[in-house]
Amino acid sequence: MTYIIYIALFFMIAGLTMSAFRFVKGPTAGDRTVALDTLTIITVAAMVLLSYVFQRIIYLDVALVYAVLGFIGVIVIARYLEGAL
Amino acid sequence: MSLLEIIGGIFILVGSVFLFLGGLGIFRMPDVYNRLQAGTKATTLGAMSVILGVGISQAATDWTWILKTLVIVIFIAYSNPISSHALARAMYKRKKFPLVKSKAENMDAYREIIETEKEEVKS
Amino acid sequence: MENLSFSSKMSRFLVLWFFLMVLWVLFTASFAAQELLAGLGVSALIAVLSVNVFTCCSLKILYPKSLFYIFVFIIVFTIELVKSNLDVARRVLTPSLPINPGIVKFKTKLKSNFSRMVLANAITLTPGTLSIDLIDDTFYVHWIDVQTTDPEQVHKEIAEKFEKILLKIF
């Protein structure tokens, strides 16, 4: 099980690196927001995995709150870009 | 290592591979809409699979994990398409038109709507 | 939002209360009596305050027939989700990026706003499509590999299998 978690964390960090690259480079604001969305989701998955590693059920609530905040943030940025805010 | 842990481990591995593919899709695709396509789908299934895998591998020791992880899975499956839809619409309203490869005129059915909307505002 | 009669508002309130209660049980993950009582009170309060905003569905959704079709919908949706992910993986990992994107439109037969939202979410997660806008009953969909632009054909290709099930639920 330990090795499975190492491999999974490796893949997640690789995905995070690539979307962070797009976040820095992205030609338009929309590309950056897409990258931010992906970063949020991968981070939520990593938080849940870490709550398994540390065996603390309370960390799942942290992951849920982070998912809610990331969703609201992306919606607000999208409304702003649309010009409706 | 129990059977539940093995099943959960397989879920976690598959999910993390899909999360990686989501990052790779964001990195490689040519414009915003294609990036959204790759990013949304791959990360939704990837995150759902990893989170369910954690719930399953803890199910033998503590069954409350599976309920809590189920809440996060439902929330992600519900919210992720909504945010990508909002982003796609916002980018189109900002006149970042998608890349259309074929020559047919009606390949971009949404463009005329946006352009007539703009004329109405002008007149 | 909509002007509803008292009985239809009541049934919407009951459905909302039921779903909030299910969510409460999932959150607290315990069946102790005092927790359930507190959950009943809190979810009733939230349902009273927000029944005018979240007019999702009437009591019809809790009939056994609707519940069965919701189950079928979840199964079909999961299969489509896995298929779309394999599709994305194939496109991303091919060195030449085989994409042929474009935006197509089609008309839906669904009536209520909530079922249209469910259909839009399902379209976003099915292979190669991303819903961009919904004006009255016309969907505008970004398709990563356009095969046809005729609205009837597009409807048959993208939406029909979800719409058939959703028409039976709502």
mmCIF file of N, CA, C and O in Angstrom, chain C residues 17-103:
data_model
loop_
_atom_site.group_PDB
_atom_site.id
_atom_site.type_symbol
_atom_site.label_atom_id
_atom_site.label_comp_id
_atom_site.label_asym_id
_atom_site.label_seq_id
_atom_site.Cartn_x
_atom_site.Cartn_y
_atom_site.Cartn_z
ATOM 1 N N TRP C 17 -36.512 18.973 1.760
ATOM 2 C CA TRP C 17 -36.248 18.537 3.127
ATOM 3 C C TRP C 17 -35.622 17.144 3.134
ATOM 4 O O TRP C 17 -34.646 16.883 3.837
ATOM 5 N N PHE C 18 -36.194 16.256 2.299
ATOM 6 C CA PHE C 18 -35.673 14.887 2.240
ATOM 7 C C PHE C 18 -34.209 14.882 1.799
ATOM 8 O O PHE C 18 -33.359 14.246 2.437
ATOM 9 N N PHE C 19 -33.890 15.625 0.741
ATOM 10 C CA PHE C 19 -32.515 15.570 0.245
ATOM 11 C C PHE C 19 -31.549 16.226 1.233
ATOM 12 O O PHE C 19 -30.423 15.746 1.413
ATOM 13 N N LEU C 20 -31.977 17.310 1.883
ATOM 14 C CA LEU C 20 -31.100 17.923 2.891
ATOM 15 C C LEU C 20 -30.853 16.965 4.047
ATOM 16 O O LEU C 20 -29.746 16.901 4.597
ATOM 17 N N MET C 21 -31.885 16.177 4.405
ATOM 18 C CA MET C 21 -31.732 15.219 5.504
ATOM 19 C C MET C 21 -30.739 14.107 5.122
ATOM 20 O O MET C 21 -29.885 13.710 5.923
ATOM 21 N N VAL C 22 -30.853 13.639 3.851
ATOM 22 C CA VAL C 22 -29.880 12.630 3.380
ATOM 23 C C VAL C 22 -28.465 13.189 3.456
ATOM 24 O O VAL C 22 -27.531 12.515 3.924
ATOM 25 N N LEU C 23 -28.315 14.468 3.048
ATOM 26 C CA LEU C 23 -26.991 15.094 3.077
ATOM 27 C C LEU C 23 -26.478 15.196 4.521
ATOM 28 O O LEU C 23 -25.297 14.960 4.790
ATOM 29 N N TRP C 24 -27.382 15.515 5.451
ATOM 30 C CA TRP C 24 -27.005 15.610 6.874
ATOM 31 C C TRP C 24 -26.486 14.275 7.400
ATOM 32 O O TRP C 24 -25.466 14.221 8.089
ATOM 33 N N VAL C 25 -27.213 13.195 7.047
ATOM 34 C CA VAL C 25 -26.771 11.876 7.523
ATOM 35 C C VAL C 25 -25.410 11.535 6.941
ATOM 36 O O VAL C 25 -24.527 11.002 7.627
ATOM 37 N N LEU C 26 -25.193 11.893 5.633
ATOM 38 C CA LEU C 26 -23.887 11.624 5.041
ATOM 39 C C LEU C 26 -22.791 12.428 5.731
ATOM 40 O O LEU C 26 -21.675 11.940 5.921
ATOM 41 N N PHE C 27 -23.100 13.674 6.106
ATOM 42 C CA PHE C 27 -22.088 14.515 6.751
ATOM 43 C C PHE C 27 -21.725 14.004 8.137
ATOM 44 O O PHE C 27 -20.562 13.835 8.470
ATOM 45 N N THR C 28 -22.766 13.798 8.967
ATOM 46 C CA THR C 28 -22.450 13.450 10.351
ATOM 47 C C THR C 28 -22.066 11.990 10.508
ATOM 48 O O THR C 28 -21.356 11.639 11.443
ATOM 49 N N ALA C 29 -22.550 11.124 9.602
ATOM 50 C CA ALA C 29 -22.219 9.697 9.628
ATOM 51 C C ALA C 29 -22.517 9.068 10.980
ATOM 52 O O ALA C 29 -21.728 8.304 11.512
ATOM 53 N N SER C 30 -23.683 9.422 11.581
ATOM 54 C CA SER C 30 -24.081 8.736 12.803
ATOM 55 C C SER C 30 -25.604 8.700 12.867
ATOM 56 O O SER C 30 -26.278 9.549 12.300
ATOM 57 N N PHE C 31 -26.150 7.694 13.530
ATOM 58 C CA PHE C 31 -27.591 7.547 13.610
ATOM 59 C C PHE C 31 -28.086 7.741 15.034
ATOM 60 O O PHE C 31 -29.134 7.235 15.411
ATOM 61 N N ALA C 32 -27.336 8.475 15.872
ATOM 62 C CA ALA C 32 -27.785 8.746 17.240
ATOM 63 C C ALA C 32 -29.025 9.643 17.202
ATOM 64 O O ALA C 32 -29.162 10.478 16.311
ATOM 65 N N ALA C 33 -29.918 9.439 18.194
ATOM 66 C CA ALA C 33 -31.226 10.089 18.129
ATOM 67 C C ALA C 33 -31.108 11.604 18.151
ATOM 68 O O ALA C 33 -31.781 12.292 17.373
ATOM 69 N N GLN C 34 -30.249 12.147 19.013
ATOM 70 C CA GLN C 34 -30.203 13.608 19.104
ATOM 71 C C GLN C 34 -29.642 14.233 17.837
ATOM 72 O O GLN C 34 -30.076 15.301 17.411
ATOM 73 N N GLU C 35 -28.684 13.536 17.186
ATOM 74 C CA GLU C 35 -28.142 14.068 15.929
ATOM 75 C C GLU C 35 -29.213 14.094 14.849
ATOM 76 O O GLU C 35 -29.336 15.057 14.099
ATOM 77 N N LEU C 36 -30.027 13.014 14.785
ATOM 78 C CA LEU C 36 -31.071 12.973 13.766
ATOM 79 C C LEU C 36 -32.109 14.068 14.018
ATOM 80 O O LEU C 36 -32.579 14.709 13.073
ATOM 81 N N LEU C 37 -32.457 14.294 15.304
ATOM 82 C CA LEU C 37 -33.440 15.338 15.621
ATOM 83 C C LEU C 37 -32.910 16.719 15.226
ATOM 84 O O LEU C 37 -33.621 17.512 14.594
ATOM 85 N N ALA C 38 -31.644 16.988 15.580
ATOM 86 C CA ALA C 38 -31.047 18.271 15.201
ATOM 87 C C ALA C 38 -31.044 18.419 13.688
ATOM 88 O O ALA C 38 -31.352 19.490 13.148
ATOM 89 N N GLY C 39 -30.731 17.329 12.969
ATOM 90 C CA GLY C 39 -30.725 17.381 11.510
ATOM 91 C C GLY C 39 -32.087 17.691 10.957
ATOM 92 O O GLY C 39 -32.229 18.496 10.029
ATOM 93 N N LEU C 40 -33.142 17.079 11.523
ATOM 94 C CA LEU C 40 -34.505 17.354 11.064
ATOM 95 C C LEU C 40 -34.827 18.842 11.213
ATOM 96 O O LEU C 40 -35.329 19.481 10.283
ATOM 97 N N GLY C 41 -34.473 19.402 12.393
ATOM 98 C CA GLY C 41 -34.762 20.813 12.618
ATOM 99 C C GLY C 41 -34.016 21.713 11.657
ATOM 100 O O GLY C 41 -34.610 22.561 10.983
ATOM 101 N N VAL C 42 -32.683 21.490 11.540
ATOM 102 C CA VAL C 42 -31.858 22.379 10.715
ATOM 103 C C VAL C 42 -32.258 22.288 9.254
ATOM 104 O O VAL C 42 -32.421 23.308 8.561
ATOM 105 N N SER C 43 -32.482 21.044 8.751
ATOM 106 C CA SER C 43 -32.812 20.944 7.324
ATOM 107 C C SER C 43 -34.207 21.482 7.036
ATOM 108 O O SER C 43 -34.436 22.037 5.956
ATOM 109 N N ALA C 44 -35.148 21.387 8.004
ATOM 110 C CA ALA C 44 -36.455 22.006 7.787
ATOM 111 C C ALA C 44 -36.318 23.517 7.691
ATOM 112 O O ALA C 44 -36.924 24.151 6.814
ATOM 113 N N LEU C 45 -35.480 24.099 8.562
ATOM 114 C CA LEU C 45 -35.275 25.555 8.526
ATOM 115 C C LEU C 45 -34.695 25.991 7.186
ATOM 116 O O LEU C 45 -35.195 26.924 6.536
ATOM 117 N N ILE C 46 -33.633 25.265 6.728
ATOM 118 C CA ILE C 46 -32.995 25.638 5.459
ATOM 119 C C ILE C 46 -33.982 25.472 4.311
ATOM 120 O O ILE C 46 -34.056 26.307 3.406
ATOM 121 N N ALA C 47 -34.802 24.404 4.361
ATOM 122 C CA ALA C 47 -35.755 24.171 3.276
ATOM 123 C C ALA C 47 -36.807 25.267 3.240
ATOM 124 O O ALA C 47 -37.189 25.735 2.159
ATOM 125 N N VAL C 48 -37.289 25.734 4.412
ATOM 126 C CA VAL C 48 -38.270 26.827 4.432
ATOM 127 C C VAL C 48 -37.664 28.082 3.827
ATOM 128 O O VAL C 48 -38.282 28.773 3.010
ATOM 129 N N LEU C 49 -36.390 28.374 4.183
ATOM 130 C CA LEU C 49 -35.784 29.621 3.722
ATOM 131 C C LEU C 49 -35.487 29.603 2.237
ATOM 132 O O LEU C 49 -35.512 30.641 1.592
ATOM 133 N N SER C 50 -35.191 28.403 1.681
ATOM 134 C CA SER C 50 -34.696 28.396 0.300
ATOM 135 C C SER C 50 -35.622 27.679 -0.663
ATOM 136 O O SER C 50 -35.221 27.387 -1.782
ATOM 137 N N VAL C 51 -36.893 27.421 -0.299
ATOM 138 C CA VAL C 51 -37.749 26.673 -1.210
ATOM 139 C C VAL C 51 -38.102 27.509 -2.439
ATOM 140 O O VAL C 51 -38.377 26.977 -3.516
ATOM 141 N N ASN C 52 -38.054 28.847 -2.314
ATOM 142 C CA ASN C 52 -38.372 29.672 -3.481
ATOM 143 C C ASN C 52 -37.239 29.706 -4.489
ATOM 144 O O ASN C 52 -37.451 30.008 -5.661
ATOM 145 N N VAL C 53 -36.014 29.419 -4.037
ATOM 146 C CA VAL C 53 -34.865 29.489 -4.941
ATOM 147 C C VAL C 53 -34.602 28.131 -5.579
ATOM 148 O O VAL C 53 -34.443 28.017 -6.781
ATOM 149 N N PHE C 54 -34.571 27.084 -4.766
ATOM 150 C CA PHE C 54 -34.250 25.750 -5.283
ATOM 151 C C PHE C 54 -35.529 24.992 -5.608
ATOM 152 O O PHE C 54 -35.907 24.074 -4.900
ATOM 153 N N THR C 55 -36.232 25.388 -6.657
ATOM 154 C CA THR C 55 -37.435 24.644 -7.009
ATOM 155 C C THR C 55 -37.025 23.507 -7.928
ATOM 156 O O THR C 55 -37.218 23.562 -9.134
ATOM 157 N N CYS C 56 -36.440 22.466 -7.352
ATOM 158 C CA CYS C 56 -35.849 21.447 -8.222
ATOM 159 C C CYS C 56 -36.904 20.521 -8.792
ATOM 160 O O CYS C 56 -37.076 20.403 -9.964
ATOM 161 N N CYS C 57 -37.723 19.872 -7.952
ATOM 162 C CA CYS C 57 -38.618 18.862 -8.489
ATOM 163 C C CYS C 57 -39.723 18.562 -7.487
ATOM 164 O O CYS C 57 -39.538 18.758 -6.288
ATOM 165 N N SER C 58 -40.838 18.066 -7.984
ATOM 166 C CA SER C 58 -41.953 17.780 -7.090
ATOM 167 C C SER C 58 -41.814 16.364 -6.527
ATOM 168 O O SER C 58 -40.850 15.655 -6.811
ATOM 169 N N LEU C 59 -42.819 15.946 -5.757
ATOM 170 C CA LEU C 59 -42.738 14.642 -5.089
ATOM 171 C C LEU C 59 -42.670 13.476 -6.058
ATOM 172 O O LEU C 59 -42.344 12.360 -5.671
ATOM 173 N N LYS C 60 -42.979 13.739 -7.340
ATOM 174 C CA LYS C 60 -42.952 12.677 -8.335
ATOM 175 C C LYS C 60 -41.581 11.992 -8.388
ATOM 176 O O LYS C 60 -41.475 10.825 -8.760
ATOM 177 N N ILE C 61 -40.539 12.730 -7.960
ATOM 178 C CA ILE C 61 -39.186 12.178 -8.105
ATOM 179 C C ILE C 61 -38.929 11.065 -7.095
ATOM 180 O O ILE C 61 -38.013 10.267 -7.263
ATOM 181 N N LEU C 62 -39.767 10.938 -6.053
ATOM 182 C CA LEU C 62 -39.540 9.877 -5.073
ATOM 183 C C LEU C 62 -40.390 8.642 -5.341
ATOM 184 O O LEU C 62 -40.372 7.706 -4.545
ATOM 185 N N TYR C 63 -41.162 8.600 -6.433
ATOM 186 C CA TYR C 63 -41.886 7.383 -6.787
ATOM 187 C C TYR C 63 -40.882 6.289 -7.148
ATOM 188 O O TYR C 63 -39.804 6.580 -7.657
ATOM 189 N N PRO C 64 -41.245 5.016 -6.917
ATOM 190 C CA PRO C 64 -40.302 3.924 -7.238
ATOM 191 C C PRO C 64 -39.879 3.925 -8.697
ATOM 192 O O PRO C 64 -38.702 3.672 -9.004
ATOM 193 N N LYS C 65 -40.816 4.274 -9.615
ATOM 194 C CA LYS C 65 -40.462 4.272 -11.035
ATOM 195 C C LYS C 65 -39.363 5.306 -11.321
ATOM 196 O O LYS C 65 -38.362 5.008 -11.985
ATOM 197 N N SER C 66 -39.526 6.522 -10.764
ATOM 198 C CA SER C 66 -38.507 7.549 -10.976
ATOM 199 C C SER C 66 -37.184 7.142 -10.361
ATOM 200 O O SER C 66 -36.127 7.354 -10.960
ATOM 201 N N LEU C 67 -37.250 6.545 -9.148
ATOM 202 C CA LEU C 67 -35.998 6.135 -8.499
ATOM 203 C C LEU C 67 -35.274 5.099 -9.342
ATOM 204 O O LEU C 67 -34.054 5.138 -9.491
ATOM 205 N N PHE C 68 -36.063 4.169 -9.953
ATOM 206 C CA PHE C 68 -35.449 3.165 -10.816
ATOM 207 C C PHE C 68 -34.757 3.827 -12.005
ATOM 208 O O PHE C 68 -33.608 3.500 -12.338
ATOM 209 N N TYR C 69 -35.444 4.841 -12.619
ATOM 210 C CA TYR C 69 -34.809 5.477 -13.774
ATOM 211 C C TYR C 69 -33.615 6.327 -13.366
ATOM 212 O O TYR C 69 -32.669 6.472 -14.143
ATOM 213 N N ILE C 70 -33.641 6.889 -12.137
ATOM 214 C CA ILE C 70 -32.444 7.607 -11.659
ATOM 215 C C ILE C 70 -31.265 6.648 -11.558
ATOM 216 O O ILE C 70 -30.140 6.964 -11.954
ATOM 217 N N PHE C 71 -31.541 5.437 -11.062
ATOM 218 C CA PHE C 71 -30.488 4.420 -10.969
ATOM 219 C C PHE C 71 -29.942 4.086 -12.359
ATOM 220 O O PHE C 71 -28.727 4.048 -12.567
ATOM 221 N N VAL C 72 -30.866 3.883 -13.341
ATOM 222 C CA VAL C 72 -30.434 3.601 -14.719
ATOM 223 C C VAL C 72 -29.591 4.751 -15.244
ATOM 224 O O VAL C 72 -28.544 4.543 -15.873
ATOM 225 N N PHE C 73 -30.020 5.996 -14.945
ATOM 226 C CA PHE C 73 -29.281 7.165 -15.419
ATOM 227 C C PHE C 73 -27.865 7.173 -14.866
ATOM 228 O O PHE C 73 -26.904 7.447 -15.590
ATOM 229 N N ILE C 74 -27.738 6.845 -13.566
ATOM 230 C CA ILE C 74 -26.395 6.844 -12.969
ATOM 231 C C ILE C 74 -25.510 5.794 -13.631
ATOM 232 O O ILE C 74 -24.340 6.047 -13.931
ATOM 233 N N ILE C 75 -26.081 4.601 -13.920
ATOM 234 C CA ILE C 75 -25.293 3.550 -14.576
ATOM 235 C C ILE C 75 -24.823 4.015 -15.960
ATOM 236 O O ILE C 75 -23.615 3.956 -16.289
ATOM 237 N N VAL C 76 -25.792 4.510 -16.782
ATOM 238 C CA VAL C 76 -25.438 4.956 -18.135
ATOM 239 C C VAL C 76 -24.399 6.065 -18.073
ATOM 240 O O VAL C 76 -23.419 6.079 -18.825
ATOM 241 N N PHE C 77 -24.587 6.994 -17.111
ATOM 242 C CA PHE C 77 -23.682 8.126 -16.966
ATOM 243 C C PHE C 77 -22.267 7.667 -16.617
ATOM 244 O O PHE C 77 -21.284 8.156 -17.180
ATOM 245 N N THR C 78 -22.163 6.685 -15.695
ATOM 246 C CA THR C 78 -20.829 6.210 -15.322
ATOM 247 C C THR C 78 -20.122 5.569 -16.507
ATOM 248 O O THR C 78 -18.928 5.808 -16.739
ATOM 249 N N ILE C 79 -20.880 4.751 -17.293
ATOM 250 C CA ILE C 79 -20.256 4.118 -18.458
ATOM 251 C C ILE C 79 -19.762 5.184 -19.437
ATOM 252 O O ILE C 79 -18.631 5.120 -19.944
ATOM 253 N N GLU C 80 -20.604 6.219 -19.668
ATOM 254 C CA GLU C 80 -20.198 7.277 -20.593
ATOM 255 C C GLU C 80 -18.984 8.033 -20.071
ATOM 256 O O GLU C 80 -18.108 8.423 -20.834
ATOM 257 N N LEU C 81 -18.944 8.239 -18.742
ATOM 258 C CA LEU C 81 -17.811 8.970 -18.155
ATOM 259 C C LEU C 81 -16.507 8.213 -18.377
ATOM 260 O O LEU C 81 -15.499 8.793 -18.800
ATOM 261 N N VAL C 82 -16.537 6.890 -18.168
ATOM 262 C CA VAL C 82 -15.317 6.104 -18.372
ATOM 263 C C VAL C 82 -14.927 6.125 -19.846
ATOM 264 O O VAL C 82 -13.751 6.306 -20.193
ATOM 265 N N LYS C 83 -15.946 6.006 -20.739
ATOM 266 C CA LYS C 83 -15.651 6.025 -22.173
ATOM 267 C C LYS C 83 -15.022 7.349 -22.579
ATOM 268 O O LYS C 83 -14.046 7.398 -23.336
ATOM 269 N N SER C 84 -15.567 8.476 -22.040
ATOM 270 C CA SER C 84 -15.040 9.776 -22.434
ATOM 271 C C SER C 84 -13.621 9.957 -21.925
ATOM 272 O O SER C 84 -12.809 10.590 -22.590
ATOM 273 N N ASN C 85 -13.318 9.351 -20.751
ATOM 274 C CA ASN C 85 -11.955 9.483 -20.256
ATOM 275 C C ASN C 85 -10.970 8.702 -21.094
ATOM 276 O O ASN C 85 -9.860 9.164 -21.348
ATOM 277 N N LEU C 86 -11.392 7.496 -21.545
ATOM 278 C CA LEU C 86 -10.488 6.753 -22.421
ATOM 279 C C LEU C 86 -10.269 7.522 -23.720
ATOM 280 O O LEU C 86 -9.154 7.555 -24.263
ATOM 281 N N ASP C 87 -11.344 8.196 -24.201
ATOM 282 C CA ASP C 87 -11.235 9.000 -25.414
ATOM 283 C C ASP C 87 -10.240 10.148 -25.224
ATOM 284 O O ASP C 87 -9.359 10.371 -26.071
ATOM 285 N N VAL C 88 -10.364 10.857 -24.088
ATOM 286 C CA VAL C 88 -9.435 11.951 -23.804
ATOM 287 C C VAL C 88 -8.006 11.431 -23.706
ATOM 288 O O VAL C 88 -7.074 12.030 -24.254
ATOM 289 N N ALA C 89 -7.831 10.276 -23.038
ATOM 290 C CA ALA C 89 -6.489 9.714 -22.895
ATOM 291 C C ALA C 89 -5.893 9.404 -24.263
ATOM 292 O O ALA C 89 -4.726 9.706 -24.533
ATOM 293 N N ARG C 90 -6.733 8.836 -25.162
ATOM 294 C CA ARG C 90 -6.229 8.502 -26.493
ATOM 295 C C ARG C 90 -5.808 9.773 -27.234
ATOM 296 O O ARG C 90 -4.732 9.841 -27.832
ATOM 297 N N ARG C 91 -6.661 10.816 -27.159
ATOM 298 C CA ARG C 91 -6.322 12.040 -27.887
ATOM 299 C C ARG C 91 -5.084 12.712 -27.323
ATOM 300 O O ARG C 91 -4.245 13.238 -28.066
ATOM 301 N N VAL C 92 -4.964 12.739 -25.978
ATOM 302 C CA VAL C 92 -3.834 13.452 -25.375
ATOM 303 C C VAL C 92 -2.528 12.719 -25.629
ATOM 304 O O VAL C 92 -1.498 13.329 -25.887
ATOM 305 N N LEU C 93 -2.568 11.377 -25.610
ATOM 306 C CA LEU C 93 -1.316 10.632 -25.723
ATOM 307 C C LEU C 93 -0.870 10.421 -27.155
ATOM 308 O O LEU C 93 0.267 10.039 -27.383
ATOM 309 N N THR C 94 -1.749 10.672 -28.168
ATOM 310 C CA THR C 94 -1.301 10.569 -29.550
ATOM 311 C C THR C 94 -0.447 11.790 -29.877
ATOM 312 O O THR C 94 -0.859 12.919 -29.621
ATOM 313 N N PRO C 95 0.751 11.575 -30.445
ATOM 314 C CA PRO C 95 1.643 12.722 -30.663
ATOM 315 C C PRO C 95 1.070 13.781 -31.599
ATOM 316 O O PRO C 95 1.376 14.963 -31.450
ATOM 317 N N SER C 96 0.181 13.396 -32.558
ATOM 318 C CA SER C 96 -0.274 14.381 -33.547
ATOM 319 C C SER C 96 -1.527 15.120 -33.123
ATOM 320 O O SER C 96 -2.019 15.959 -33.871
ATOM 321 N N LEU C 97 -2.082 14.887 -31.932
ATOM 322 C CA LEU C 97 -3.302 15.534 -31.431
ATOM 323 C C LEU C 97 -4.466 15.453 -32.424
ATOM 324 O O LEU C 97 -4.751 16.429 -33.117
ATOM 325 N N PRO C 98 -5.145 14.322 -32.546
ATOM 326 C CA PRO C 98 -6.211 14.186 -33.545
ATOM 327 C C PRO C 98 -7.492 14.917 -33.137
ATOM 328 O O PRO C 98 -8.417 14.315 -32.612
ATOM 329 N N ILE C 99 -7.560 16.231 -33.369
ATOM 330 C CA ILE C 99 -8.796 16.951 -33.034
ATOM 331 C C ILE C 99 -9.329 17.681 -34.258
ATOM 332 O O ILE C 99 -8.586 18.027 -35.168
ATOM 333 N N ASN C 100 -10.645 17.882 -34.270
ATOM 334 C CA ASN C 100 -11.333 18.552 -35.378
ATOM 335 C C ASN C 100 -12.475 19.347 -34.764
ATOM 336 O O ASN C 100 -13.628 19.003 -34.885
ATOM 337 N N PRO C 101 -12.167 20.419 -34.002
ATOM 338 C CA PRO C 101 -13.197 21.036 -33.174
ATOM 339 C C PRO C 101 -14.141 21.956 -33.939
ATOM 340 O O PRO C 101 -13.828 22.442 -35.022
ATOM 341 N N GLY C 102 -15.308 22.175 -33.342
ATOM 342 C CA GLY C 102 -16.300 23.081 -33.900
ATOM 343 C C GLY C 102 -17.454 23.198 -32.933
ATOM 344 O O GLY C 102 -17.513 22.485 -31.943
ATOM 345 N N ILE C 103 -18.374 24.143 -33.213
ATOM 346 C CA ILE C 103 -19.511 24.323 -32.315
ATOM 347 C C ILE C 103 -20.787 23.987 -33.085
ATOM 348 O O ILE C 103 -21.008 24.487 -34.182
#
